PDB file of C-alpha atoms and ligand atoms in Angstrom:
ATOM      1  CA  MET A1239     -21.638  -7.704 -17.439  1.00 49.00           C
ATOM      2  CA  SER A1240     -18.583  -8.652 -15.437  1.00 57.00           C
ATOM      3  CA  ARG A1241     -18.299 -12.180 -14.075  1.00 69.00           C
ATOM      4  CA  HIS A1242     -15.806 -11.640 -11.308  1.00 86.00           C
ATOM      5  CA  THR A1243     -15.468  -9.680  -8.130  1.00 94.00           C
ATOM      6  CA  ALA A1244     -12.441  -9.007  -5.957  1.00 97.00           C
ATOM      7  CA  PRO A1245     -11.796  -7.552  -2.504  1.00 97.00           C
ATOM      8  CA  ILE A1246     -10.161  -4.193  -3.081  1.00 97.00           C
ATOM      9  CA  SER A1247      -8.313  -2.386  -0.331  1.00 96.00           C
ATOM     10  CA  GLU A1248      -7.699   1.024  -1.903  1.00 96.00           C
ATOM     11  CA  VAL A1249      -8.131   3.050  -5.097  1.00 98.00           C
ATOM     12  CA  PHE A1250      -6.242   6.332  -5.333  1.00 98.00           C
ATOM     13  CA  SER A1251      -4.063   8.601  -7.458  1.00 98.00           C
ATOM     14  CA  SER A1252      -0.495   9.252  -6.403  1.00 97.00           C
ATOM     15  CA  LEU A1253       3.077   8.940  -7.588  1.00 96.00           C
ATOM     16  CA  ALA A1254       5.166   5.852  -8.072  1.00 94.00           C
ATOM     17  CA  GLY A1255       7.081   5.470  -4.842  1.00 91.00           C
ATOM     18  CA  GLU A1256       9.298   2.518  -5.647  1.00 86.00           C
ATOM     19  CA  GLY A1257      11.905   1.487  -8.194  1.00 85.00           C
ATOM     20  CA  PRO A1258      12.926   3.235 -11.407  1.00 88.00           C
ATOM     21  CA  GLN A1259       9.410   4.549 -12.038  1.00 90.00           C
ATOM     22  CA  VAL A1260       9.666   6.791  -8.943  1.00 93.00           C
ATOM     23  CA  GLY A1261       7.941  10.125  -9.328  1.00 93.00           C
ATOM     24  CA  ARG A1262       5.708   9.234 -12.265  1.00 96.00           C
ATOM     25  CA  ARG A1263       1.990   9.712 -11.842  1.00 97.00           C
ATOM     26  CA  GLN A1264       0.141   6.471 -11.277  1.00 98.00           C
ATOM     27  CA  LEU A1265      -3.355   5.347 -10.522  1.00 98.00           C
ATOM     28  CA  PHE A1266      -3.308   2.696  -7.812  1.00 98.00           C
ATOM     29  CA  LEU A1267      -5.473  -0.354  -7.384  1.00 98.00           C
ATOM     30  CA  ARG A1268      -4.599  -2.173  -4.178  1.00 97.00           C
ATOM     31  CA  THR A1269      -6.215  -5.567  -3.855  1.00 97.00           C
ATOM     32  CA  ALA A1270      -6.861  -7.044  -0.426  1.00 96.00           C
ATOM     33  CA  GLY A1271      -5.499 -10.306   0.934  1.00 94.00           C
ATOM     34  CA  CYS A1272      -2.126 -11.994   0.751  1.00 95.00           C
ATOM     35  CA  HIS A1273      -0.823 -15.546   1.044  1.00 94.00           C
ATOM     36  CA  LEU A1274       2.400 -14.381   2.734  1.00 95.00           C
ATOM     37  CA  ASP A1275       3.087 -12.848   6.124  1.00 92.00           C
ATOM     38  CA  CYS A1276       6.206 -10.727   5.748  1.00 94.00           C
ATOM     39  CA  SER A1277       7.507  -9.339   9.017  1.00 93.00           C
ATOM     40  CA  TYR A1278       7.766  -5.844   7.550  1.00 91.00           C
ATOM     41  CA  CYS A1279       4.325  -5.784   5.937  1.00 91.00           C
ATOM     42  CA  ASP A1280       2.733  -2.377   6.259  1.00 82.00           C
ATOM     43  CA  THR A1281      -0.100  -2.894   3.824  1.00 81.00           C
ATOM     44  CA  PHE A1282      -3.599  -2.981   5.146  1.00 62.00           C
ATOM     45  CA  THR A1283      -5.202  -5.781   3.170  1.00 75.00           C
ATOM     46  CA  ASP A1284      -8.027  -7.378   5.154  1.00 85.00           C
ATOM     47  CA  PRO A1285     -10.569  -8.568   2.524  1.00 89.00           C
ATOM     48  CA  ALA A1286     -13.388  -8.156   5.040  1.00 88.00           C
ATOM     49  CA  GLU A1287     -12.810  -4.413   5.342  1.00 94.00           C
ATOM     50  CA  PRO A1288     -14.366  -1.930   2.902  1.00 96.00           C
ATOM     51  CA  CYS A1289     -12.480  -0.506  -0.050  1.00 96.00           C
ATOM     52  CA  ARG A1290     -11.160   2.998   0.589  1.00 96.00           C
ATOM     53  CA  PHE A1291     -11.482   5.356  -2.384  1.00 97.00           C
ATOM     54  CA  GLU A1292      -9.548   8.625  -2.209  1.00 97.00           C
ATOM     55  CA  ARG A1293     -11.360  10.986  -4.568  1.00 96.00           C
ATOM     56  CA  LEU A1294      -9.064  13.971  -4.031  1.00 96.00           C
ATOM     57  CA  PRO A1295      -5.412  12.898  -4.408  1.00 95.00           C
ATOM     58  CA  GLY A1296      -3.435  13.316  -1.209  1.00 92.00           C
ATOM     59  CA  SER A1297      -6.417  14.538   0.796  1.00 93.00           C
ATOM     60  CA  GLY A1298      -6.707  11.506   3.065  1.00 92.00           C
ATOM     61  CA  ARG A1299     -10.475  11.822   2.762  1.00 94.00           C
ATOM     62  CA  LEU A1300     -11.685   8.323   2.007  1.00 95.00           C
ATOM     63  CA  VAL A1301     -14.995   7.068   0.702  1.00 96.00           C
ATOM     64  CA  GLU A1302     -15.664   3.545   1.949  1.00 97.00           C
ATOM     65  CA  VAL A1303     -17.259   1.034  -0.432  1.00 96.00           C
ATOM     66  CA  ALA A1304     -18.328  -2.443   0.676  1.00 96.00           C
ATOM     67  CA  ASN A1305     -16.295  -5.398  -0.578  1.00 96.00           C
ATOM     68  CA  PRO A1306     -16.072  -7.390  -2.747  1.00 96.00           C
ATOM     69  CA  LEU A1307     -16.312  -5.061  -5.734  1.00 97.00           C
ATOM     70  CA  ASP A1308     -17.243  -5.992  -9.257  1.00 95.00           C
ATOM     71  CA  LEU A1309     -15.399  -4.808 -12.318  1.00 96.00           C
ATOM     72  CA  GLU A1310     -17.845  -2.018 -13.113  1.00 96.00           C
ATOM     73  CA  ALA A1311     -17.459  -0.472  -9.670  1.00 97.00           C
ATOM     74  CA  VAL A1312     -13.671  -0.583  -9.832  1.00 98.00           C
ATOM     75  CA  PHE A1313     -13.554   0.682 -13.385  1.00 98.00           C
ATOM     76  CA  ALA A1314     -15.859   3.577 -12.471  1.00 98.00           C
ATOM     77  CA  MET A1315     -13.455   4.702  -9.723  1.00 98.00           C
ATOM     78  CA  LEU A1316     -10.447   4.504 -12.036  1.00 98.00           C
ATOM     79  CA  THR A1317     -12.338   6.331 -14.782  1.00 98.00           C
ATOM     80  CA  GLU A1318     -13.316   9.102 -12.365  1.00 98.00           C
ATOM     81  CA  LEU A1319      -9.731   9.671 -11.208  1.00 98.00           C
ATOM     82  CA  GLU A1320      -8.272   9.611 -14.710  1.00 98.00           C
ATOM     83  CA  GLY A1321     -11.104  11.856 -15.925  1.00 97.00           C
ATOM     84  CA  VAL A1322     -10.711  14.503 -13.201  1.00 97.00           C
ATOM     85  CA  TYR A1323      -6.888  14.280 -12.944  1.00 97.00           C
ATOM     86  CA  PRO A1324      -5.794  13.064 -16.384  1.00 97.00           C
ATOM     87  CA  GLY A1325      -2.254  12.130 -17.267  1.00 96.00           C
ATOM     88  CA  HIS A1326      -1.463   9.068 -15.193  1.00 98.00           C
ATOM     89  CA  VAL A1327       1.285   6.997 -16.793  1.00 97.00           C
ATOM     90  CA  HIS A1328       0.298   3.628 -15.377  1.00 97.00           C
ATOM     91  CA  LEU A1329      -2.298   1.787 -13.460  1.00 98.00           C
ATOM     92  CA  ALA A1330      -0.213   0.333 -10.633  1.00 98.00           C
ATOM     93  CA  VAL A1331      -1.757  -2.947  -9.530  1.00 98.00           C
ATOM     94  CA  THR A1332      -0.556  -3.805  -6.069  1.00 97.00           C
ATOM     95  CA  GLY A1333      -1.684  -5.437  -2.851  1.00 93.00           C
ATOM     96  CA  GLY A1334      -1.700  -7.511  -0.785  1.00 92.00           C
ATOM     97  CA  GLU A1335      -0.921  -9.917  -3.541  1.00 96.00           C
ATOM     98  CA  PRO A1336      -2.822  -8.865  -6.656  1.00 97.00           C
ATOM     99  CA  LEU A1337      -2.248 -12.138  -8.460  1.00 98.00           C
ATOM    100  CA  LEU A1338      -4.560 -13.882  -5.985  1.00 97.00           C
ATOM    101  CA  HIS A1339      -7.199 -12.177  -8.129  1.00 97.00           C
ATOM    102  CA  ALA A1340      -5.881 -13.093 -11.563  1.00 97.00           C
ATOM    103  CA  GLU A1341      -9.361 -13.820 -12.955  1.00 96.00           C
ATOM    104  CA  PHE A1342     -10.513 -10.339 -12.015  1.00 97.00           C
ATOM    105  CA  LEU A1343      -7.412  -8.746 -13.523  1.00 98.00           C
ATOM    106  CA  LEU A1344      -7.893 -10.669 -16.765  1.00 97.00           C
ATOM    107  CA  GLU A1345     -11.206  -8.855 -17.126  1.00 97.00           C
ATOM    108  CA  LEU A1346     -10.169  -5.459 -15.813  1.00 98.00           C
ATOM    109  CA  LEU A1347      -6.776  -4.810 -17.379  1.00 98.00           C
ATOM    110  CA  PRO A1348      -7.840  -4.951 -21.063  1.00 98.00           C
ATOM    111  CA  ARG A1349     -10.410  -2.240 -20.340  1.00 97.00           C
ATOM    112  CA  VAL A1350      -7.845  -0.123 -18.503  1.00 98.00           C
ATOM    113  CA  LYS A1351      -5.553  -0.316 -21.498  1.00 98.00           C
ATOM    114  CA  ASP A1352      -8.184   0.073 -24.216  1.00 98.00           C
ATOM    115  CA  GLU A1353     -10.574   2.586 -22.662  1.00 98.00           C
ATOM    116  CA  LEU A1354      -8.339   4.607 -20.323  1.00 97.00           C
ATOM    117  CA  GLY A1355      -5.178   4.274 -22.404  1.00 97.00           C
ATOM    118  CA  LEU A1356      -3.034   3.457 -19.390  1.00 98.00           C
ATOM    119  CA  ALA A1357      -0.085   1.113 -19.244  1.00 98.00           C
ATOM    120  CA  VAL A1358      -0.112  -1.501 -16.483  1.00 98.00           C
ATOM    121  CA  HIS A1359       2.545  -1.711 -13.770  1.00 98.00           C
ATOM    122  CA  LEU A1360       2.224  -4.867 -11.686  1.00 98.00           C
ATOM    123  CA  GLU A1361       3.726  -4.846  -8.179  1.00 97.00           C
ATOM    124  CA  TYR A1362       4.124  -8.480  -7.273  1.00 96.00           C
ATOM    125  CA  SER A1363       5.482 -10.613  -4.426  1.00 97.00           C
ATOM    126  CA  GLY A1364       7.478 -12.756  -6.845  1.00 98.00           C
ATOM    127  CA  THR A1365       5.928 -15.938  -5.538  1.00 98.00           C
ATOM    128  CA  LEU A1366       3.042 -16.927  -7.853  1.00 98.00           C
ATOM    129  CA  PRO A1367       4.617 -17.695 -11.241  1.00 98.00           C
ATOM    130  CA  GLU A1368       1.630 -19.646 -12.594  1.00 98.00           C
ATOM    131  CA  GLU A1369      -0.726 -16.752 -11.903  1.00 98.00           C
ATOM    132  CA  LEU A1370       1.841 -14.344 -13.347  1.00 98.00           C
ATOM    133  CA  ARG A1371       1.898 -16.413 -16.531  1.00 98.00           C
ATOM    134  CA  ARG A1372      -1.832 -15.824 -16.959  1.00 98.00           C
ATOM    135  CA  VAL A1373      -1.703 -12.011 -16.804  1.00 98.00           C
ATOM    136  CA  ILE A1374       1.787 -11.132 -17.957  1.00 98.00           C
ATOM    137  CA  ASP A1375       0.758 -10.287 -21.511  1.00 98.00           C
ATOM    138  CA  LEU A1376      -1.429  -7.523 -20.064  1.00 98.00           C
ATOM    139  CA  CYS A1377       1.467  -6.013 -18.106  1.00 98.00           C
ATOM    140  CA  ASP A1378       3.917  -3.379 -19.344  1.00 98.00           C
ATOM    141  CA  VAL A1379       6.087  -3.386 -16.227  1.00 97.00           C
ATOM    142  CA  VAL A1380       6.473  -6.191 -13.689  1.00 98.00           C
ATOM    143  CA  ALA A1381       8.084  -5.242 -10.389  1.00 98.00           C
ATOM    144  CA  CYS A1382       9.086  -8.540  -8.815  1.00 98.00           C
ATOM    145  CA  ASP A1383      10.124  -8.731  -5.183  1.00 98.00           C
ATOM    146  CA  ILE A1384      13.073 -10.881  -4.193  1.00 98.00           C
ATOM    147  CA  LYS A1385      12.255 -11.576  -0.573  1.00 97.00           C
ATOM    148  CA  PRO A1386      14.751 -12.996   1.904  1.00 97.00           C
ATOM    149  CA  ALA A1387      13.552 -15.827   4.130  1.00 97.00           C
ATOM    150  CA  SER A1388      14.485 -13.762   7.184  1.00 96.00           C
ATOM    151  CA  LEU A1389      11.770 -11.229   6.303  1.00 96.00           C
ATOM    152  CA  CYS A1390       9.313 -13.419   4.432  1.00 94.00           C
ATOM    153  CA  GLY A1391       9.260 -16.330   6.890  1.00 93.00           C
ATOM    154  CA  ARG A1392       9.955 -18.957   4.242  1.00 95.00           C
ATOM    155  CA  ASP A1393      12.342 -19.694   1.402  1.00 96.00           C
ATOM    156  CA  VAL A1394      10.693 -18.477  -1.828  1.00 97.00           C
ATOM    157  CA  THR A1395      13.793 -18.745  -4.014  1.00 97.00           C
ATOM    158  CA  GLY A1396      12.338 -21.328  -6.410  1.00 98.00           C
ATOM    159  CA  VAL A1397       9.133 -19.475  -7.282  1.00 98.00           C
ATOM    160  CA  THR A1398      10.951 -16.143  -7.471  1.00 98.00           C
ATOM    161  CA  ARG A1399      13.438 -17.647  -9.895  1.00 98.00           C
ATOM    162  CA  ARG A1400      10.602 -18.943 -12.077  1.00 98.00           C
ATOM    163  CA  SER A1401       8.932 -15.528 -12.019  1.00 98.00           C
ATOM    164  CA  LEU A1402      12.103 -13.777 -13.181  1.00 98.00           C
ATOM    165  CA  GLU A1403      12.654 -16.381 -15.896  1.00 98.00           C
ATOM    166  CA  LEU A1404       9.113 -15.882 -17.159  1.00 98.00           C
ATOM    167  CA  CYS A1405       9.531 -12.092 -17.343  1.00 98.00           C
ATOM    168  CA  VAL A1406      12.742 -12.492 -19.326  1.00 98.00           C
ATOM    169  CA  ALA A1407      11.161 -15.040 -21.682  1.00 98.00           C
ATOM    170  CA  VAL A1408       8.187 -12.766 -22.382  1.00 98.00           C
ATOM    171  CA  GLY A1409      10.308  -9.618 -22.645  1.00 97.00           C
ATOM    172  CA  VAL A1410       8.244  -7.479 -20.286  1.00 98.00           C
ATOM    173  CA  GLU A1411      10.021  -4.576 -18.565  1.00 97.00           C
ATOM    174  CA  LEU A1412      11.307  -6.165 -15.381  1.00 97.00           C
ATOM    175  CA  VAL A1413      12.036  -4.388 -12.110  1.00 97.00           C
ATOM    176  CA  PRO A1414      13.641  -6.853  -9.695  1.00 98.00           C
ATOM    177  CA  LYS A1415      13.566  -5.500  -6.155  1.00 98.00           C
ATOM    178  CA  VAL A1416      15.802  -7.049  -3.515  1.00 98.00           C
ATOM    179  CA  ILE A1417      14.151  -6.349  -0.174  1.00 97.00           C
ATOM    180  CA  PHE A1418      16.412  -5.966   2.831  1.00 97.00           C
ATOM    181  CA  GLY A1419      16.357  -4.506   6.331  1.00 96.00           C
ATOM    182  CA  ARG A1420      17.683  -4.778   9.843  1.00 95.00           C
ATOM    183  CA  GLU A1421      16.370  -8.327  10.230  1.00 94.00           C
ATOM    184  CA  SER A1422      18.111  -9.613   7.080  1.00 95.00           C
ATOM    185  CA  ASP A1423      21.791 -10.063   6.408  1.00 94.00           C
ATOM    186  CA  PHE A1424      24.025  -9.254   3.474  1.00 97.00           C
ATOM    187  CA  ALA A1425      24.286 -12.892   2.359  1.00 97.00           C
ATOM    188  CA  GLU A1426      20.602 -12.691   1.425  1.00 97.00           C
ATOM    189  CA  VAL A1427      21.131  -9.459  -0.514  1.00 98.00           C
ATOM    190  CA  GLU A1428      24.040 -11.090  -2.297  1.00 98.00           C
ATOM    191  CA  ALA A1429      21.936 -14.140  -3.210  1.00 98.00           C
ATOM    192  CA  GLY A1430      19.225 -11.872  -4.619  1.00 98.00           C
ATOM    193  CA  VAL A1431      21.631  -9.777  -6.683  1.00 98.00           C
ATOM    194  CA  ARG A1432      23.322 -12.892  -8.030  1.00 98.00           C
ATOM    195  CA  MET A1433      19.944 -14.363  -8.969  1.00 98.00           C
ATOM    196  CA  VAL A1434      19.091 -11.285 -11.033  1.00 97.00           C
ATOM    197  CA  ALA A1435      22.557 -11.207 -12.592  1.00 96.00           C
ATOM    198  CA  GLY A1436      22.178 -14.825 -13.652  1.00 96.00           C
ATOM    199  CA  ILE A1437      18.622 -14.679 -14.997  1.00 97.00           C
ATOM    200  CA  ALA A1438      18.088 -11.077 -16.101  1.00 96.00           C
ATOM    201  CA  PRO A1439      21.529  -9.494 -16.519  1.00 95.00           C
ATOM    202  CA  ASP A1440      20.116  -6.529 -18.454  1.00 94.00           C
ATOM    203  CA  ALA A1441      17.719  -5.513 -15.684  1.00 96.00           C
ATOM    204  CA  PRO A1442      18.784  -3.027 -13.015  1.00 96.00           C
ATOM    205  CA  VAL A1443      18.853  -4.404  -9.488  1.00 97.00           C
ATOM    206  CA  ILE A1444      16.800  -2.298  -7.119  1.00 97.00           C
ATOM    207  CA  LEU A1445      17.777  -2.538  -3.464  1.00 98.00           C
ATOM    208  CA  GLN A1446      14.673  -1.600  -1.515  1.00 97.00           C
ATOM    209  CA  PRO A1447      15.114  -1.072   2.225  1.00 96.00           C
ATOM    210  CA  VAL A1448      12.404  -1.903   4.714  1.00 96.00           C
ATOM    211  CA  HIS A1449      10.935   1.236   6.268  1.00 94.00           C
ATOM    212  CA  GLY A1450      10.148   1.528   9.956  1.00 90.00           C
ATOM    213  CA  PRO A1451       6.979   2.877  11.581  1.00 85.00           C
ATOM    214  CA  GLY A1452       8.218   6.482  11.277  1.00 86.00           C
ATOM    215  CA  GLY A1453       8.466   6.239   7.501  1.00 89.00           C
ATOM    216  CA  LEU A1454      12.265   6.122   7.315  1.00 93.00           C
ATOM    217  CA  PRO A1455      14.330   3.030   6.434  1.00 93.00           C
ATOM    218  CA  ASP A1456      15.051   0.852   9.459  1.00 93.00           C
ATOM    219  CA  LEU A1457      18.777   0.962   8.627  1.00 95.00           C
ATOM    220  CA  SER A1458      20.875   4.117   8.981  1.00 96.00           C
ATOM    221  CA  GLY A1459      22.259   6.083   6.039  1.00 96.00           C
ATOM    222  CA  PRO A1460      25.784   4.677   6.481  1.00 97.00           C
ATOM    223  CA  GLU A1461      24.392   1.139   6.748  1.00 97.00           C
ATOM    224  CA  LEU A1462      22.401   1.608   3.544  1.00 97.00           C
ATOM    225  CA  LEU A1463      25.450   2.970   1.728  1.00 98.00           C
ATOM    226  CA  GLU A1464      27.551   0.053   2.886  1.00 97.00           C
ATOM    227  CA  THR A1465      24.971  -2.364   1.470  1.00 98.00           C
ATOM    228  CA  LEU A1466      24.938  -0.462  -1.822  1.00 98.00           C
ATOM    229  CA  ILE A1467      28.736  -0.478  -2.048  1.00 98.00           C
ATOM    230  CA  ARG A1468      28.952  -4.209  -1.408  1.00 97.00           C
ATOM    231  CA  ALA A1469      26.079  -5.077  -3.779  1.00 98.00           C
ATOM    232  CA  SER A1470      27.547  -2.910  -6.536  1.00 97.00           C
ATOM    233  CA  ARG A1471      30.572  -5.209  -6.620  1.00 96.00           C
ATOM    234  CA  LEU A1472      28.228  -7.976  -7.810  1.00 96.00           C
ATOM    235  CA  HIS A1473      26.340  -6.230 -10.628  1.00 95.00           C
ATOM    236  CA  PRO A1474      27.003  -3.143 -12.790  1.00 94.00           C
ATOM    237  CA  ASP A1475      23.592  -1.511 -12.291  1.00 96.00           C
ATOM    238  CA  VAL A1476      22.526  -1.607  -8.637  1.00 97.00           C
ATOM    239  CA  ARG A1477      20.317   1.210  -7.362  1.00 97.00           C
ATOM    240  CA  LEU A1478      19.252   1.764  -3.772  1.00 97.00           C
ATOM    241  CA  ILE A1479      15.801   3.351  -3.862  1.00 96.00           C
ATOM    242  CA  PRO A1480      13.751   3.835  -0.676  1.00 94.00           C
ATOM    243  CA  GLN A1481       9.971   3.991  -0.700  1.00 92.00           C
ATOM    244  CA  VAL A1482       9.592   7.639  -1.684  1.00 91.00           C
ATOM    245  CA  HIS A1483       5.865   7.876  -0.960  1.00 91.00           C
ATOM    246  CA  LYS A1484       6.655   7.122   2.682  1.00 90.00           C
ATOM    247  CA  LEU A1485       9.259   9.871   2.802  1.00 89.00           C
ATOM    248  CA  LEU A1486       6.630  12.254   1.395  1.00 89.00           C
ATOM    249  CA  ALA A1487       3.906  10.921   3.727  1.00 87.00           C
ATOM    250  CA  VAL A1488       1.473  10.299   0.888  1.00 89.00           C
ATOM    251  CA  ARG A1489      -0.337   7.122  -0.135  1.00 87.00           C
TER     252      ARG A1489
HETATM  253  S1  LIG B 167       3.833  -9.987   0.028  1.00 92.17           S
HETATM  254 FE1  LIG B 167       3.461  -7.796   0.406  1.00 92.17          FE
HETATM  255  S2  LIG B 167       1.334  -7.691   1.138  1.00 92.17           S
HETATM  256 FE2  LIG B 167       1.988  -9.836   1.304  1.00 92.17          FE
HETATM  257  S3  LIG B 167       2.694 -10.012   3.438  1.00 92.17           S
HETATM  258 FE3  LIG B 167       4.488  -9.581   2.147  1.00 92.17          FE
HETATM  259  S4  LIG B 167       4.713  -7.313   2.211  1.00 92.17           S
HETATM  260 FE4  LIG B 167       2.615  -7.817   2.946  1.00 92.17          FE
END
């Protein structure tokens, strides 16, 4: 009998759309709610809304389930998708901010690993290092945002630094993602790249552009290339990777 519930925004099967895992099949668990208010946020995460379960991948046909959900309900959805469409590489846990529900994840993730045989890919805002510490041993990949104050609305450098340091100390596969867009400037990209170079020099630096309402990055191709060229002078392994799921118009 599970003890915890969590507001879940979406459960679906798709492909990894961000970072070096791009293109791999993933199950997605999107929790609802976030403690931040990024200007570019495109993620529907109202905890009061029902969970949307996409039974047929890519169909857009959604079954709505009342929130909050308990572990058994969530696990049943994940089991159904992996059973009908086997071969996912990871469960991608994203949000919102999934670490607001660390207690729930501490119950769910061992079952995902043991019973479904899936690795866990955590997509994380980079701002809750104490909660990350609680679940990190259950994670195989931690994608950690490095958010500029111009987009995030506050300076989160200290907590992001602690999150990166924790990932390095534990030895989990780390994907640091420097978020940038039209509202940010290159000095913030530079600070992010230098932070990764100083704390996790073996990790690639992912430059992830903000996408506009039409699904394309809000900077032009030449502007993106200029950012990549300048950032590559600061670190030997910088990769500019847009959000591929948006380019494909899938979840
Ligand atoms: S951390 Fe993510 S979910 Fe939260 S406001 Fe920022 S972009 Fe949105």
